[in-house]
Amino acid sequence: MERVRRGELYKISRDVIGVANLDLLRENANLNGDSFSGKMSRIGSEYAKWMASHFVLPAELMRAVKDGYVYVHDLDQYALGTTNCIFIPFNRLLERGFNTGNGSVRPPQSIMTAMALVAIIFQSQQNSQFGGVSGSKIDWDLAPYVGKSFRRHFRKGVAYLEEAAQRTSTAGILPDTELYIDNEQLKETYPRTYRYAYNETVNEVKQAAESLIHNLNTMSSRAGGQIPFTSLNYGMCTSTEGRLVSHALLDATMRGLGGGETPIFPQHIFQCKQGVNQREGDPNYDLFLKAVECSSRRLYPNFVNVDASFNLAYYSPDDPDTIIATMGCRTRTIADRFGRNRLSGKGNLSFNTINLVRLGIEHGILEGKRDLPDLTHFFKQLDHYMAIAVEGLIHRYELQADQPAKASDFMMREGVWEGGEVLSPEDKVRDLIKHGTLALGFIGLAECLKALTGQHHGEDETSHRLGFEIIRHMRQFCDEASERYNLNISLFATPAEGLSGKFTKLDRHTFGVIKGVTDREYYTNSFHIPVYHPMAAYRKIRSEAPFHELCNAGAISYVELDGNARQNTVAFREVVQFALQQNIGYFSVNHPVDRCPACNYEGIIGSACPGCGASEADGNFQRLRRVTGYLTGNYTERFNSAKQAEVRDRVKHL
């Protein structure tokens, strides 16, 4: 028994059950690690990691992980062969209906039903994978069901208002093709009925959107009280029906949940395009302004740049599925060497991350071993560990490709992953998932440069050029690996939540505390300028913009806004549009959103609520912040210690 107590598995269970390791319980900010199901999930997760580390990972990869050079994300899912995330083809599933495995669902005949089914599809899909689920063009996908609702309300209105009795022909025999919102003749011929049908349709869309937002924030369908990690992309559909969907989603988000609180999910992403929604006179410019207002109040939407050179290359005006969209955290999966250069029906398979900081310390000047950085050996060692990380992705891909379709039952059976619907339960999924992406990520470019040269890329232009060269070198490595393995291998600006403090602890243990490198609890995400470095917003945007094109698996940039964002939406809009003009692919503005549960005041709350005077001791204020692209509840309770430290260190840029 004593030997068992000394074992790793016992220690894992003890740390979780006894709450001995808070960072372990808070590794995922949207999982309630204090709950019974959260602890049970964490025990299972830690055992699965132990199993994969000891018996599944290639030996060379395991050594690189143990030594702190590489990190394998979602290690608990490795041995199972689970894949990461996907863009769901809602148009196909809603058009033909679907089966959850417990029952079949007919195609919806109204927008209210369609939005309810979107929530069910999200919930059904999220247990087929371990990552996020997204709709790449939800305004286009739901527009037909707004039309169905209008036709139903119109026919009901005719009967109710008896307007048709005064006409030579009755609306009851009008074909569906003539019953649509933009039919001016219909409006002139049946003015009272049209007005009734239109108003009822608008109200139904609003109610449906509110229902969807509430459902996606209350369906705790994963262990630990997790709700599906959902994202909705919209803003490009200019039809009246599609615009009603976008307006309703933004309005529902601004109204908030039952108590007025900010919805954590879905992640909203507004798709920005010149000629569609960026200037006065564009058909959806009003939607962009509303998106800015919504983001200034609720932190969502984020803004994805359709016009960025590396996104516009894939865009076809005739195919909404080529409009760039992201998984909420930043994942980008549009490119496919096998020709499926669109979004719905595929996603990311897995990703590994390189610790740039350790390499920078070993070959830089701050250790006192040299006066100039040893870049020759830095790049040689970087290539070595990138090769190990990519070979690990290929090893994992082989496990994923060898899975039968029945292992991800809903995803394959219903064709959520395109082509899955034609597979038999025992068929392997290899020929389908090759359209997905394998991503090589990186963390800590800023600390890496600090260790190499003494200054990070926000402090010195020479360091910035070196940083760009490092990331360009990594992108070239990924491109060459794609050719070598004939798979979609891409470079990822890693969203490091649980990882951000792990590398730091390992490196501090090995190298000690190095000022500007290992002296904080976390490493800076991807290529970002450190959150603690004072820099004007427009300069920060210019500094980070060139890296976006290199990171073809996804990237995001932020600026921190001082003060109450909702009181200065003009400045908010200007900084968003400046970022888009700089060829940034994905952008958002961070600002504090605090809420008092006593009076529902929302804004910036210090030690006392400006609304009712309540203090923190009278009732915990909800302090909403963003972590790795997602919002989470109260960051002081849900973030791990490294991410809490990062939030405390954030300086304002605007």
Tab-separated table of C-alpha atoms in Angstrom, residues 182-398:
chain	number	residue	atom	x	y	z
A	182	ASP	CA	-38.277	42.030	-50.357
A	183	ASN	CA	-41.280	41.517	-52.660
A	184	GLU	CA	-42.461	45.121	-53.148
A	185	GLN	CA	-45.573	44.020	-55.034
A	186	LEU	CA	-46.584	41.882	-52.067
A	187	LYS	CA	-46.108	44.879	-49.782
A	188	GLU	CA	-48.298	47.085	-52.007
A	189	THR	CA	-51.027	44.506	-52.589
A	190	TYR	CA	-51.349	43.330	-48.987
A	191	PRO	CA	-50.060	46.238	-46.867
A	192	ARG	CA	-51.688	45.246	-43.560
A	193	THR	CA	-50.816	41.570	-43.952
A	194	TYR	CA	-47.264	42.364	-45.022
A	195	ARG	CA	-46.742	44.672	-42.036
A	196	TYR	CA	-48.121	42.028	-39.688
A	197	ALA	CA	-45.963	39.258	-41.202
A	198	TYR	CA	-42.816	41.384	-41.185
A	199	ASN	CA	-43.230	42.501	-37.572
A	200	GLU	CA	-43.988	38.973	-36.417
A	201	THR	CA	-40.936	37.676	-38.290
A	202	VAL	CA	-38.633	40.287	-36.765
A	203	ASN	CA	-39.953	39.462	-33.311
A	204	GLU	CA	-39.503	35.726	-33.900
A	205	VAL	CA	-35.904	36.186	-35.058
A	206	LYS	CA	-35.173	38.214	-31.914
A	207	GLN	CA	-36.748	35.589	-29.673
A	208	ALA	CA	-34.926	32.799	-31.500
A	209	ALA	CA	-31.566	34.553	-31.087
A	210	GLU	CA	-32.182	35.110	-27.379
A	211	SER	CA	-33.095	31.455	-27.020
A	212	LEU	CA	-29.920	30.385	-28.835
A	213	ILE	CA	-27.674	32.593	-26.690
A	214	HIS	CA	-29.311	31.365	-23.485
A	215	ASN	CA	-29.140	27.719	-24.567
A	216	LEU	CA	-25.455	27.938	-25.439
A	217	ASN	CA	-24.716	29.395	-22.004
A	218	THR	CA	-26.757	26.934	-19.970
A	219	MET	CA	-26.244	23.523	-21.613
A	220	SER	CA	-23.647	22.087	-19.231
A	221	SER	CA	-23.005	19.049	-21.354
A	222	ARG	CA	-19.357	18.425	-20.506
A	223	ALA	CA	-17.856	17.436	-17.188
A	224	GLY	CA	-17.127	20.215	-14.747
A	225	GLY	CA	-20.093	22.287	-15.836
A	226	GLN	CA	-18.544	23.043	-19.214
A	227	ILE	CA	-20.769	24.301	-21.964
A	228	PRO	CA	-19.841	23.736	-25.616
A	229	PHE	CA	-16.956	25.915	-26.830
A	230	THR	CA	-18.996	27.580	-29.557
A	231	SER	CA	-18.236	30.322	-32.085
A	232	LEU	CA	-20.453	32.103	-34.605
A	233	ASN	CA	-19.070	33.984	-37.621
A	234	TYR	CA	-21.343	36.444	-39.434
A	235	GLY	CA	-21.643	39.907	-40.984
A	236	MET	CA	-21.300	39.289	-44.739
A	237	CYS	CA	-24.817	38.229	-45.776
A	238	THR	CA	-26.569	41.280	-47.245
A	239	SER	CA	-30.008	39.727	-47.786
A	240	THR	CA	-32.781	41.110	-45.607
A	241	GLU	CA	-33.173	37.706	-43.976
A	242	GLY	CA	-29.460	37.301	-43.256
A	243	ARG	CA	-29.216	40.833	-41.885
A	244	LEU	CA	-32.090	40.132	-39.509
A	245	VAL	CA	-30.137	37.148	-38.163
A	246	SER	CA	-27.011	39.256	-37.581
A	247	HIS	CA	-28.960	42.099	-35.973
A	248	ALA	CA	-30.752	39.674	-33.675
A	249	LEU	CA	-27.558	37.924	-32.551
A	250	LEU	CA	-25.927	41.248	-31.692
A	251	ASP	CA	-29.035	42.562	-29.932
A	252	ALA	CA	-29.401	39.382	-27.879
A	253	THR	CA	-25.748	39.548	-26.853
A	254	MET	CA	-26.052	43.189	-25.809
A	255	ARG	CA	-29.176	42.459	-23.766
A	256	GLY	CA	-27.271	39.737	-21.947
A	257	LEU	CA	-28.532	36.712	-20.073
A	258	GLY	CA	-31.362	36.492	-17.552
A	259	GLY	CA	-29.789	38.873	-15.049
A	260	GLY	CA	-28.261	41.042	-17.742
A	261	GLU	CA	-24.838	39.423	-17.404
A	262	THR	CA	-22.465	39.059	-20.362
A	263	PRO	CA	-22.813	35.741	-22.231
A	264	ILE	CA	-19.578	33.726	-22.129
A	265	PHE	CA	-20.517	31.802	-25.268
A	266	PRO	CA	-20.845	31.737	-28.164
A	267	GLN	CA	-17.741	33.552	-29.270
A	268	HIS	CA	-18.944	36.081	-31.858
A	269	ILE	CA	-16.708	36.908	-34.823
A	270	PHE	CA	-17.713	39.705	-37.181
A	271	GLN	CA	-16.450	39.243	-40.742
A	272	CYS	CA	-15.147	42.586	-42.081
A	273	LYS	CA	-15.008	43.335	-45.816
A	274	GLN	CA	-14.602	46.535	-47.833
A	275	GLY	CA	-17.690	47.159	-49.939
A	276	VAL	CA	-19.855	45.088	-47.604
A	277	ASN	CA	-19.663	46.575	-44.111
A	278	GLN	CA	-16.718	48.945	-43.666
A	279	ARG	CA	-17.887	52.358	-44.908
A	280	GLU	CA	-20.953	54.565	-44.954
A	281	GLY	CA	-23.063	53.338	-47.853
A	282	ASP	CA	-21.960	49.715	-47.586
A	283	PRO	CA	-25.054	47.487	-47.214
A	284	ASN	CA	-23.976	46.097	-43.833
A	285	TYR	CA	-22.196	49.138	-42.405
A	286	ASP	CA	-24.934	49.488	-39.790
A	287	LEU	CA	-24.167	45.932	-38.679
A	288	PHE	CA	-20.479	46.767	-38.282
A	289	LEU	CA	-21.352	49.783	-36.121
A	290	LYS	CA	-23.629	47.607	-34.014
A	291	ALA	CA	-20.846	45.000	-33.722
A	292	VAL	CA	-18.509	47.729	-32.438
A	293	GLU	CA	-21.122	48.834	-29.910
A	294	CYS	CA	-21.690	45.240	-28.813
A	295	SER	CA	-17.963	44.555	-28.448
A	296	SER	CA	-17.537	47.745	-26.416
A	297	ARG	CA	-20.114	46.399	-23.958
A	298	ARG	CA	-19.635	42.629	-24.039
A	299	LEU	CA	-16.059	42.069	-25.366
A	300	TYR	CA	-17.608	40.235	-28.346
A	301	PRO	CA	-17.581	40.222	-31.322
A	302	ASN	CA	-13.972	39.909	-32.354
A	303	PHE	CA	-13.191	41.069	-35.888
A	304	VAL	CA	-11.835	38.859	-38.682
A	305	ASN	CA	-10.383	40.515	-41.765
A	306	VAL	CA	-11.716	39.123	-45.049
A	307	ASP	CA	-9.579	41.680	-46.911
A	308	ALA	CA	-6.273	40.552	-45.382
A	309	SER	CA	-4.114	39.484	-48.316
A	310	PHE	CA	-3.745	35.927	-47.049
A	311	ASN	CA	-7.541	35.602	-46.558
A	312	LEU	CA	-8.729	37.411	-49.665
A	313	ALA	CA	-6.813	34.942	-51.831
A	314	TYR	CA	-9.389	32.256	-50.938
A	315	TYR	CA	-12.505	34.426	-51.164
A	316	SER	CA	-15.052	33.832	-53.907
A	317	PRO	CA	-18.074	36.203	-53.825
A	318	ASP	CA	-20.267	33.385	-55.149
A	319	ASP	CA	-19.401	30.990	-52.308
A	320	PRO	CA	-20.054	32.119	-48.703
A	321	ASP	CA	-18.064	29.125	-47.470
A	322	THR	CA	-14.889	30.833	-48.721
A	323	ILE	CA	-15.385	33.858	-46.444
A	324	ILE	CA	-12.660	33.599	-43.839
A	325	ALA	CA	-13.882	32.526	-40.419
A	326	THR	CA	-12.130	31.485	-37.244
A	327	MET	CA	-12.611	29.190	-34.354
A	328	GLY	CA	-13.022	31.582	-31.435
A	329	CYS	CA	-9.547	31.178	-30.005
A	330	ARG	CA	-7.920	32.002	-33.414
A	331	THR	CA	-7.772	28.707	-35.357
A	332	ARG	CA	-7.694	29.137	-39.153
A	333	THR	CA	-8.219	26.105	-41.408
A	334	ILE	CA	-9.321	27.353	-44.834
A	335	ALA	CA	-6.318	26.224	-46.922
A	336	ASP	CA	-6.224	22.616	-48.108
A	337	ARG	CA	-3.534	21.136	-50.345
A	338	PHE	CA	-6.151	18.632	-51.537
A	339	GLY	CA	-8.325	21.376	-52.999
A	340	ARG	CA	-11.059	21.823	-50.406
A	341	ASN	CA	-10.260	25.516	-49.883
A	342	ARG	CA	-13.376	26.329	-47.919
A	343	LEU	CA	-14.339	26.098	-44.280
A	344	SER	CA	-17.376	23.970	-43.442
A	345	GLY	CA	-16.913	20.269	-42.875
A	346	LYS	CA	-13.305	20.228	-41.680
A	347	GLY	CA	-11.072	21.614	-38.955
A	348	ASN	CA	-7.863	21.248	-36.975
A	349	LEU	CA	-6.661	17.809	-35.899
A	350	SER	CA	-4.041	18.642	-33.240
A	351	PHE	CA	-1.136	20.937	-32.423
A	352	ASN	CA	2.201	20.933	-30.616
A	353	THR	CA	4.035	24.002	-29.333
A	354	ILE	CA	7.720	24.950	-29.308
A	355	ASN	CA	9.220	26.720	-26.267
A	356	LEU	CA	11.194	29.474	-27.987
A	357	VAL	CA	12.315	30.913	-24.655
A	358	ARG	CA	14.440	27.937	-23.634
A	359	LEU	CA	16.226	28.050	-26.977
A	360	GLY	CA	16.776	31.771	-26.565
A	361	ILE	CA	18.268	31.325	-23.095
A	362	GLU	CA	20.630	28.591	-24.260
A	363	HIS	CA	21.970	30.611	-27.194
A	364	GLY	CA	21.532	34.199	-26.005
A	365	ILE	CA	23.582	36.779	-24.137
A	366	LEU	CA	21.754	37.023	-20.809
A	367	GLU	CA	23.410	33.939	-19.324
A	368	GLY	CA	26.742	35.732	-19.623
A	369	LYS	CA	28.305	33.040	-21.816
A	370	ARG	CA	28.705	35.282	-24.887
A	371	ASP	CA	28.528	38.881	-26.046
A	372	LEU	CA	26.514	38.125	-29.178
A	373	PRO	CA	23.719	35.585	-29.662
A	374	ASP	CA	24.733	32.290	-31.251
A	375	LEU	CA	22.105	32.360	-33.985
A	376	THR	CA	23.670	29.536	-35.973
A	377	HIS	CA	23.140	27.022	-33.198
A	378	PHE	CA	19.838	28.635	-32.205
A	379	PHE	CA	18.324	27.919	-35.623
A	380	LYS	CA	19.928	24.486	-35.762
A	381	GLN	CA	18.379	23.521	-32.429
A	382	LEU	CA	15.067	25.117	-33.414
A	383	ASP	CA	14.992	22.922	-36.520
A	384	HIS	CA	15.772	19.883	-34.381
A	385	TYR	CA	12.842	20.421	-32.046
A	386	MET	CA	10.474	21.486	-34.800
A	387	ALA	CA	11.252	18.195	-36.532
A	388	ILE	CA	10.468	16.289	-33.332
A	389	ALA	CA	7.235	18.242	-32.838
A	390	VAL	CA	6.087	17.683	-36.430
A	391	GLU	CA	6.958	13.989	-36.296
A	392	GLY	CA	4.823	13.871	-33.164
A	393	LEU	CA	1.932	15.419	-35.091
A	394	ILE	CA	2.352	12.781	-37.797
A	395	HIS	CA	2.428	10.003	-35.196
A	396	ARG	CA	-0.770	11.358	-33.673
A	397	TYR	CA	-2.317	11.755	-37.125
A	398	GLU	CA	-1.758	8.061	-37.792
